[in-house]
Coordinates of C-alpha atoms in Angstrom, one line a residue:
M192 CA 133.8 81.2 122.6
V193 CA 134.6 80.3 119.2
S194 CA 134.0 81.7 115.9
S195 CA 131.2 79.8 114.0
T196 CA 130.0 79.6 110.5
S197 CA 127.0 80.6 109.6
S198 CA 123.6 78.1 110.4
T199 CA 120.1 78.8 111.6
F200 CA 118.3 77.9 114.8
D201 CA 114.4 76.7 115.7
F202 CA 114.7 79.2 118.5
V203 CA 115.8 82.7 117.8
V204 CA 116.1 85.3 120.6
A205 CA 116.4 89.0 120.0
A206 CA 117.8 91.8 122.3
N207 CA 118.7 95.3 122.1
R208 CA 122.1 93.6 123.9
L209 CA 124.0 90.4 123.5
P210 CA 124.1 88.4 127.0
V211 CA 128.2 88.9 126.8
D212 CA 130.5 92.0 127.4
R213 CA 133.8 92.6 125.6
S214 CA 136.7 93.3 126.9
V215 CA 140.4 93.4 125.0
S216 CA 143.5 93.0 126.8
L217 CA 147.1 95.1 126.1
D218 CA 148.3 92.3 123.9
G219 CA 144.7 92.7 121.6
T220 CA 143.6 89.4 123.2
V221 CA 139.4 89.6 122.9
T222 CA 137.4 87.7 125.3
W223 CA 133.7 87.6 126.3
T224 CA 132.0 87.2 129.8
T225 CA 128.4 87.0 131.0
S226 CA 126.6 90.4 131.4
P227 CA 125.4 91.1 134.3
G228 CA 122.0 92.9 133.4
G229 CA 118.7 91.7 134.6
L230 CA 117.6 90.4 131.3
V231 CA 120.5 88.2 130.9
T232 CA 120.3 86.4 134.6
A233 CA 116.5 85.6 133.9
M234 CA 117.4 84.2 130.6
E235 CA 120.7 82.4 131.4
S236 CA 118.6 79.7 132.9
V237 CA 116.1 79.5 130.3
M238 CA 118.9 79.5 127.3
R239 CA 121.2 77.0 129.2
D240 CA 119.9 73.5 127.6
R241 CA 118.6 74.9 124.2
E242 CA 120.7 75.6 120.7
A243 CA 119.1 78.5 119.8
A244 CA 120.4 81.7 118.4
W245 CA 120.2 85.6 120.4
V246 CA 120.8 88.6 118.4
G247 CA 121.5 91.5 119.8
W248 CA 124.4 94.8 120.0
A249 CA 127.8 93.8 121.2
G250 CA 128.2 96.5 123.3
F251 CA 130.5 98.9 121.5
P252 CA 130.1 101.2 118.4
G253 CA 131.1 100.0 115.0
D254 CA 130.9 97.4 112.8
A255 CA 129.4 93.9 114.4
P256 CA 132.0 91.4 115.0
A257 CA 131.2 87.5 113.3
P258 CA 128.6 85.7 115.0
F259 CA 130.4 83.0 117.5
D260 CA 129.2 80.8 120.1
D261 CA 128.9 80.6 123.6
G262 CA 128.3 76.8 124.9
R263 CA 125.2 75.9 122.8
L264 CA 124.1 79.6 121.9
R265 CA 125.0 81.1 118.9
L266 CA 125.4 85.1 119.2
H267 CA 125.0 87.1 116.2
P268 CA 126.1 90.7 116.8
V269 CA 124.1 93.5 115.1
G270 CA 126.5 96.5 114.3
L271 CA 125.6 99.8 115.8
S272 CA 127.5 103.4 115.1
A273 CA 128.1 105.9 117.3
E274 CA 125.1 108.0 115.8
D275 CA 123.1 105.2 116.2
L276 CA 123.5 105.0 119.8
T277 CA 123.4 109.0 120.4
D278 CA 119.9 108.5 118.6
Y279 CA 118.0 105.1 119.1
Y280 CA 119.2 104.5 122.3
E281 CA 120.3 106.9 124.1
G282 CA 117.1 109.6 122.2
F283 CA 114.4 107.5 121.2
S284 CA 114.7 104.3 123.5
N285 CA 116.2 106.3 126.6
D286 CA 115.1 109.8 126.2
T287 CA 111.6 109.2 124.7
L288 CA 110.3 106.1 125.5
W289 CA 111.4 105.1 128.9
P290 CA 109.8 108.5 130.4
L291 CA 107.1 108.0 128.2
Y292 CA 106.4 104.5 129.5
H293 CA 107.1 105.5 133.5
D294 CA 104.5 108.1 134.2
V295 CA 106.0 110.9 132.3
I296 CA 108.3 111.2 135.6
V297 CA 110.5 113.5 133.4
P298 CA 109.3 114.8 130.3
P299 CA 110.3 112.4 127.0
T300 CA 111.9 114.4 124.3
Y301 CA 110.4 113.7 120.5
H302 CA 112.6 114.4 117.9
R303 CA 111.9 113.0 114.3
S304 CA 115.7 112.4 113.6
W305 CA 115.7 109.8 117.1
W306 CA 112.3 108.6 115.1
N307 CA 113.9 107.6 112.1
A308 CA 117.4 106.4 114.3
Y309 CA 114.9 104.3 115.7
R310 CA 113.5 102.7 112.7
R311 CA 116.5 102.1 110.9
V312 CA 118.1 100.2 113.6
N313 CA 115.0 97.7 114.2
E314 CA 115.1 97.0 110.6
R315 CA 118.5 95.7 110.8
F316 CA 118.1 93.7 113.9
A317 CA 115.2 92.3 111.7
E318 CA 117.0 91.3 109.1
A319 CA 119.6 89.7 111.2
V320 CA 116.8 87.5 112.6
C321 CA 115.6 86.4 109.4
E322 CA 118.8 85.5 108.9
V323 CA 119.6 83.2 111.5
A324 CA 115.9 81.6 112.2
A325 CA 114.9 78.3 111.0
E326 CA 111.9 77.6 108.4
G327 CA 109.0 77.5 111.4
A328 CA 111.2 79.2 114.2
T329 CA 110.0 80.3 117.2
V330 CA 111.4 84.0 117.7
W331 CA 111.3 85.5 121.0
I332 CA 111.6 89.8 120.8
H333 CA 112.4 91.5 124.1
D334 CA 112.0 95.0 125.0
Y335 CA 110.5 98.6 124.0
Q336 CA 113.9 99.0 122.4
L337 CA 112.9 96.4 119.8
Q338 CA 109.0 97.4 119.4
L339 CA 108.9 97.5 115.5
V340 CA 110.5 94.2 114.9
P341 CA 107.8 92.1 115.4
A342 CA 106.1 93.4 112.0
M343 CA 109.4 93.6 109.8
V344 CA 110.2 89.9 110.7
R345 CA 106.4 88.9 110.1
D346 CA 106.9 90.7 106.5
R347 CA 109.9 89.0 105.4
R348 CA 109.0 85.6 107.8
P349 CA 105.6 84.4 107.6
D350 CA 106.6 81.2 108.5
V351 CA 108.2 81.9 112.2
R352 CA 106.2 82.3 115.0
I353 CA 106.6 85.6 116.9
G354 CA 106.5 86.3 120.3
W355 CA 107.5 90.3 122.5
F356 CA 107.9 90.7 126.0
N357 CA 107.7 93.9 127.6
H358 CA 110.1 94.2 130.5
I359 CA 109.1 98.0 131.5
P360 CA 105.4 99.5 131.7
F361 CA 103.0 99.5 129.0
P362 CA 101.4 103.5 129.7
P363 CA 97.8 104.4 129.5
V364 CA 96.4 105.5 126.5
E365 CA 96.5 109.2 127.3
L366 CA 100.1 108.8 128.1
F367 CA 100.8 106.8 125.0
A368 CA 98.5 109.0 122.9
Q369 CA 101.7 112.0 123.6
L370 CA 103.7 109.9 121.0
P371 CA 103.7 111.3 117.5
W372 CA 104.6 107.7 116.1
R373 CA 102.0 105.5 118.7
A374 CA 100.2 103.8 115.2
Q375 CA 103.4 102.6 113.7
V376 CA 104.8 101.6 117.1
L377 CA 101.8 100.0 117.6
R378 CA 101.3 98.5 114.3
G379 CA 105.5 97.2 115.1
L380 CA 104.0 95.2 117.5
L381 CA 100.8 93.8 116.1
G382 CA 103.6 91.8 113.9
A383 CA 103.5 89.5 117.2
D384 CA 101.5 86.7 117.7
F385 CA 101.8 87.1 121.0
L386 CA 102.6 90.1 123.2
G387 CA 103.5 89.3 126.9
F388 CA 103.8 92.1 130.0
Q389 CA 104.3 91.9 133.6
R390 CA 101.3 93.2 134.8
P391 CA 97.8 92.9 134.0
D392 CA 97.4 96.4 133.7
D393 CA 99.9 96.8 131.4
A394 CA 98.3 94.4 129.3
R395 CA 94.9 96.5 129.8
N396 CA 97.1 99.6 128.5
F397 CA 97.9 98.1 125.2
L398 CA 94.8 96.6 123.8
R399 CA 93.1 99.8 125.0
S400 CA 95.8 101.6 122.9
C401 CA 95.2 99.8 119.9
R402 CA 91.2 100.2 120.2
A403 CA 91.9 104.1 120.5
V404 CA 94.3 104.8 118.0
L405 CA 94.1 102.2 115.2
D406 CA 90.1 101.4 115.8
A407 CA 91.3 97.7 116.3
T408 CA 88.4 95.3 117.5
V409 CA 89.4 94.5 121.2
K410 CA 88.1 90.8 122.8
G411 CA 88.8 89.9 125.8
D412 CA 93.0 89.5 125.7
T413 CA 92.7 89.6 121.9
V414 CA 93.1 92.2 119.2
R415 CA 92.3 92.0 115.8
W416 CA 93.0 95.0 113.3
Q417 CA 93.1 95.2 109.4
G418 CA 95.5 97.9 108.4
S419 CA 96.0 99.6 105.0
D420 CA 99.0 101.5 103.7
D421 CA 97.1 105.1 105.5
G422 CA 96.2 103.3 108.1
R423 CA 92.5 102.8 107.6
L424 CA 90.7 99.9 108.0
G425 CA 90.1 97.1 104.7
G426 CA 93.6 95.8 104.8
S427 CA 96.1 92.8 106.0
P428 CA 94.1 91.0 109.0
R429 CA 95.9 91.0 112.2
V430 CA 95.3 89.0 115.3
A431 CA 97.2 88.8 118.4
R432 CA 96.8 88.0 122.0
A433 CA 98.2 89.9 124.6
A434 CA 98.2 89.0 128.6
A435 CA 100.4 89.5 131.6
V436 CA 103.3 86.8 132.1
P437 CA 105.0 88.2 134.9
I438 CA 109.4 87.5 134.4
S439 CA 111.2 86.1 137.9
I440 CA 114.1 84.8 138.9
D441 CA 116.8 81.6 138.8
A442 CA 115.3 80.9 142.4
Q443 CA 117.3 77.9 143.0
G444 CA 120.1 78.9 141.4
L445 CA 120.1 82.1 143.7
R446 CA 119.6 80.0 147.2
E447 CA 122.6 77.8 146.2
L448 CA 124.6 80.9 145.6
A449 CA 123.8 82.6 148.5
D450 CA 123.9 79.2 150.7
S451 CA 127.8 78.8 149.3
P452 CA 130.1 79.2 152.0
A453 CA 132.3 81.6 150.6
V454 CA 129.0 84.0 150.1
R455 CA 128.1 83.2 153.9
A456 CA 131.7 84.1 154.7
R457 CA 131.4 87.4 152.7
A458 CA 128.2 88.7 154.3
A459 CA 130.4 88.1 157.4
E460 CA 133.1 90.6 156.7
I461 CA 130.6 93.0 155.0
R462 CA 128.4 93.4 158.5
E463 CA 131.9 93.4 160.2
S464 CA 133.0 96.1 158.2
L465 CA 130.1 98.3 158.3
G466 CA 130.5 97.9 162.2
N467 CA 128.3 95.4 163.4
P468 CA 125.5 97.5 163.3
Q469 CA 121.9 96.3 164.8
V470 CA 120.3 97.0 161.6
V471 CA 121.6 97.1 158.1
L472 CA 119.1 98.8 155.8
L473 CA 119.9 98.2 151.9
G474 CA 118.9 100.0 148.6
V475 CA 119.8 98.2 145.4
D476 CA 118.8 100.2 142.3
R477 CA 120.3 101.6 138.8
L478 CA 120.9 105.1 138.8
D479 CA 117.8 106.2 137.8
Y480 CA 115.2 108.6 138.3
T481 CA 112.5 105.8 138.2
K482 CA 113.7 103.8 141.4
G483 CA 112.6 106.8 143.8
L484 CA 116.1 107.1 145.3
R485 CA 115.3 111.1 145.9
H486 CA 112.2 109.4 147.7
R487 CA 113.9 107.2 149.4
L488 CA 116.6 109.5 151.0
R489 CA 114.5 111.9 152.1
A490 CA 112.8 109.6 154.3
I491 CA 115.9 108.1 155.5
G492 CA 117.6 111.5 156.3
E493 CA 113.9 112.4 158.1
L494 CA 114.0 109.6 160.1
L495 CA 117.7 110.7 161.1
A496 CA 116.8 114.1 162.1
D497 CA 113.7 112.7 164.1
G498 CA 116.1 110.8 166.3
E499 CA 113.9 107.4 165.2
I500 CA 117.2 105.7 163.4
A501 CA 120.4 106.8 164.2
P502 CA 124.4 105.2 163.6
P503 CA 126.1 103.3 164.6
E504 CA 123.0 100.8 165.3
V505 CA 121.3 101.7 162.1
T506 CA 123.2 102.3 158.7
F507 CA 121.6 102.7 155.1
V508 CA 123.7 101.1 152.0
Q509 CA 122.8 102.1 149.2
V510 CA 124.7 100.7 145.8
A511 CA 123.7 103.0 142.5
T512 CA 124.8 101.2 139.7
P513 CA 126.2 103.3 137.1
S514 CA 123.1 104.3 134.1
R515 CA 123.2 105.6 130.8
E516 CA 125.6 108.4 132.1
R517 CA 125.6 110.2 128.8
V518 CA 121.7 111.1 129.1
E519 CA 121.7 114.8 130.5
A520 CA 118.8 113.4 133.3
Y521 CA 120.9 111.2 134.5
R522 CA 124.0 113.4 134.8
T523 CA 121.3 115.9 137.0
L524 CA 120.4 112.8 139.0
R525 CA 123.8 111.3 140.0
Q526 CA 125.0 115.0 141.3
Q527 CA 121.1 115.4 142.8
I528 CA 121.9 112.1 144.9
E529 CA 125.3 112.5 145.9
G530 CA 124.9 115.8 147.0
T531 CA 121.8 114.4 149.4
V532 CA 124.2 111.8 150.5
G533 CA 126.6 114.2 151.3
R534 CA 124.6 116.5 153.3
I535 CA 122.8 113.4 154.8
N536 CA 126.3 112.0 156.4
G537 CA 127.5 116.0 156.7
D538 CA 124.5 116.1 159.6
F539 CA 124.3 112.6 160.9
S540 CA 127.6 110.7 160.8
H541 CA 130.1 110.5 163.4
L542 CA 133.4 109.7 162.7
G543 CA 133.8 105.4 162.4
D544 CA 130.3 105.9 162.2
T545 CA 128.6 106.5 158.9
A546 CA 124.7 107.2 158.3
V547 CA 124.6 106.7 154.7
H548 CA 127.5 104.0 152.9
Y549 CA 126.8 104.9 148.8
L550 CA 128.4 102.9 146.3
H551 CA 128.1 104.2 143.0
Q552 CA 129.6 100.9 141.1
S553 CA 128.5 96.9 139.8
Y554 CA 129.0 94.1 141.7
G555 CA 129.2 90.7 140.5
R556 CA 126.3 88.2 141.7
E557 CA 128.2 86.7 144.5
E558 CA 128.7 90.2 146.4
M559 CA 125.1 90.8 145.4
A560 CA 124.1 87.6 147.5
A561 CA 126.2 88.6 150.2
L562 CA 124.9 92.2 150.4
F563 CA 121.2 90.9 150.7
Q564 CA 122.0 88.2 153.5
V565 CA 123.5 91.3 155.3
A566 CA 120.3 93.2 155.1
D567 CA 117.5 93.7 157.8
V568 CA 115.5 95.4 155.8
M569 CA 115.2 95.8 152.1
L570 CA 114.0 99.1 150.7
V571 CA 112.5 98.5 146.9
T572 CA 110.9 102.2 146.5
P573 CA 110.6 103.0 142.9
L574 CA 107.9 105.3 141.6
R575 CA 107.5 102.9 138.4
D576 CA 109.0 99.9 137.3
G577 CA 108.1 97.0 135.0
M578 CA 108.7 94.4 137.9
N579 CA 111.9 94.5 139.8
L580 CA 113.9 91.5 140.0
V581 CA 116.0 93.1 143.2
A582 CA 112.9 92.1 145.5
K583 CA 112.1 88.1 144.1
E584 CA 116.4 88.2 144.7
Y585 CA 116.9 89.5 148.5
V586 CA 113.3 87.1 149.6
T587 CA 115.1 84.2 147.9
A588 CA 118.7 85.3 149.0
R589 CA 117.4 85.2 152.8
H590 CA 117.4 81.5 152.9
D591 CA 117.7 81.7 156.6
G592 CA 114.1 83.3 157.0
G593 CA 115.3 86.5 158.2
G594 CA 115.1 89.9 156.8
A595 CA 112.5 92.2 155.4
L596 CA 111.2 93.7 152.1
V597 CA 109.8 97.1 152.2
L598 CA 108.3 97.6 148.3
S599 CA 106.3 100.0 146.5
E600 CA 103.2 99.1 145.5
F601 CA 104.4 100.9 141.8
T602 CA 106.2 97.9 140.8
G603 CA 105.2 94.4 139.2
A604 CA 106.4 92.4 142.2
A605 CA 104.0 94.0 144.7
E606 CA 101.3 92.3 142.5
E607 CA 102.9 88.8 143.3
L608 CA 104.8 89.3 146.4
H609 CA 101.8 90.8 148.9
S610 CA 103.2 89.9 152.5
A611 CA 106.1 92.6 151.8
Y612 CA 105.2 95.8 153.4
L613 CA 104.1 97.9 150.9
C614 CA 104.6 101.7 150.6
N615 CA 103.6 104.6 148.4
P616 CA 106.6 106.0 147.9
H617 CA 105.4 109.4 146.9
D618 CA 103.7 109.4 150.5
I619 CA 107.7 110.3 152.6
A620 CA 105.7 110.2 155.6
G621 CA 104.0 106.7 154.7
L622 CA 107.3 105.4 153.8
K623 CA 108.9 106.5 156.9
E624 CA 106.4 104.6 158.9
T625 CA 106.5 101.5 157.0
I626 CA 110.5 101.5 157.1
L627 CA 110.1 101.7 160.9
R628 CA 107.6 99.1 161.1
A629 CA 110.1 96.5 159.2
I630 CA 112.5 97.1 161.7
R631 CA 110.4 96.8 164.8
D632 CA 108.0 94.5 163.8
D633 CA 108.6 91.0 166.0
H634 CA 110.8 88.2 164.8
E635 CA 108.3 85.9 163.8
E636 CA 106.1 88.5 161.7
K637 CA 108.6 89.2 160.0
R638 CA 109.5 85.3 159.3
R639 CA 106.1 84.8 158.5
R640 CA 106.2 87.2 155.5
M641 CA 109.1 86.3 154.1
R642 CA 108.5 82.8 154.0
M643 CA 104.9 83.5 151.8
M644 CA 107.2 85.8 149.5
R645 CA 109.6 83.0 149.5
R646 CA 107.3 80.2 148.4
Q647 CA 105.7 82.2 145.5
V648 CA 109.0 83.1 144.1
R649 CA 110.6 79.7 144.4
T650 CA 107.1 78.3 142.9
R651 CA 107.0 80.8 139.9
D652 CA 110.5 80.8 138.5
V653 CA 111.9 82.0 135.7
Q654 CA 111.7 78.8 134.3
A655 CA 108.1 78.8 135.0
W656 CA 108.4 82.3 133.5
A657 CA 109.4 80.9 130.2
D658 CA 107.4 77.9 130.1
D659 CA 104.4 80.1 130.4
F660 CA 105.5 82.7 127.7
L661 CA 106.2 79.8 125.5
R662 CA 102.9 77.5 126.0
A663 CA 101.1 81.2 125.3
L664 CA 102.4 81.8 122.3
E665 CA 102.4 78.2 121.0
M666 CA 98.6 78.8 121.9
A667 CA 98.4 81.7 119.8
P668 CA 95.5 82.7 117.3
A669 CA 96.4 81.0 114.2
R670 CA 97.6 83.4 111.6
P671 CA 96.4 83.9 108.3
P672 CA 97.9 83.0 105.0
R673 CA 100.6 85.8 104.0
A674 CA 99.0 88.5 102.4
R675 CA 99.8 90.7 99.6
R676 CA 100.5 93.5 101.5
S677 CA 103.6 94.6 103.5
I678 CA 103.3 94.8 107.0
S679 CA 106.5 96.9 107.8
R680 CA 105.1 99.7 105.1
L681 CA 103.2 100.9 107.6
I682 CA 105.4 101.5 110.4

């Protein structure tokens, strides 16, 4: 990665984070490595062969470093202060929007100072996007942290084509209406030509919110709204299309990685280190209250208490990647999870035979591919999830045809992976029964299910997702000439 002079690009991605992480050695040398996040993994193959720019936060507080190149990709950092991180990111994004958009599993917190920081940072992102976007460029904005950016870019650059993709659920209007700044958020999103969502229900929720909150006209998947400074009809016309474009993974790349001799050897080492159990149950999640970890551990604990499973024949491995540890709800969740794991192991583990292996750390792609091959049953049981790419990664990594996927019906993945062992994670008794069925079903039945899911992921991979999104963006309704009225003044 080298420093680069300023220039503009025909394709610009904007996301909360850059696709790289910074590390500083003892002698002060700065190096950048590819981030392990889900968005980065999904976009990596999409960006691989493009000359493009990526606008995002560099991952540390303070002034933004100068733009630099990662291969053909220009990385354009946006600076965030410590106060920005507290109010915009940890506050409004993750303590207001995140719980609201995930069915209010925990109550959202509303602070006007957080909202002001959210607007301020979104403005900063919009300015950076406009700086690197060439005339007539395609701009692809990602996720709930940047919902005001589409209109802010539109106001400055009516020449560009703007798409926005939501990686998390979009809530029903009955929940979205709780947000004090609901109209401003919708006006921000309506700066886009096309808005992509994980599930059809998410797109419908957005369209219904536009109709209920803005009194917009909705016909099919198209929303029309004429806004004025006070939010009433009669101002600048806005036309946007909203539809489901479910995200996927680089299936070919993961399969090749999982089939490598090094990964297969590592999988054998992991299984041996676990004591070569008959059945390995695996969960891989960010440590987040939406992921259903408490419900999952309760089901595992009851199965152990019932005598349905027991070490050393059956063991459960839970990878819980650290997440948002400065947010109070996440600190509380970690304490609860670790306390539950301790109680289960105290009651049901024996010397040399551990019931639950709890790993609160991150792992690279190679280690995850090996873990997937070790898992006889994968437990993906969120209470609500936009997609959950772990489910798709698991079925792809099991190129040997083995394995079984227990999947929450409240994930976007359940809309596509119909052959999984679907469950309602709120129903602990039903979840226990589903886990046992995934363990005990005959080998051919499990192979049949996995074969169908692998075919689905292989044919609808990340490149198909990107192609579908960009095609929908290109075909979005034609935009009227630039209006005199400023869209961003409505936010």
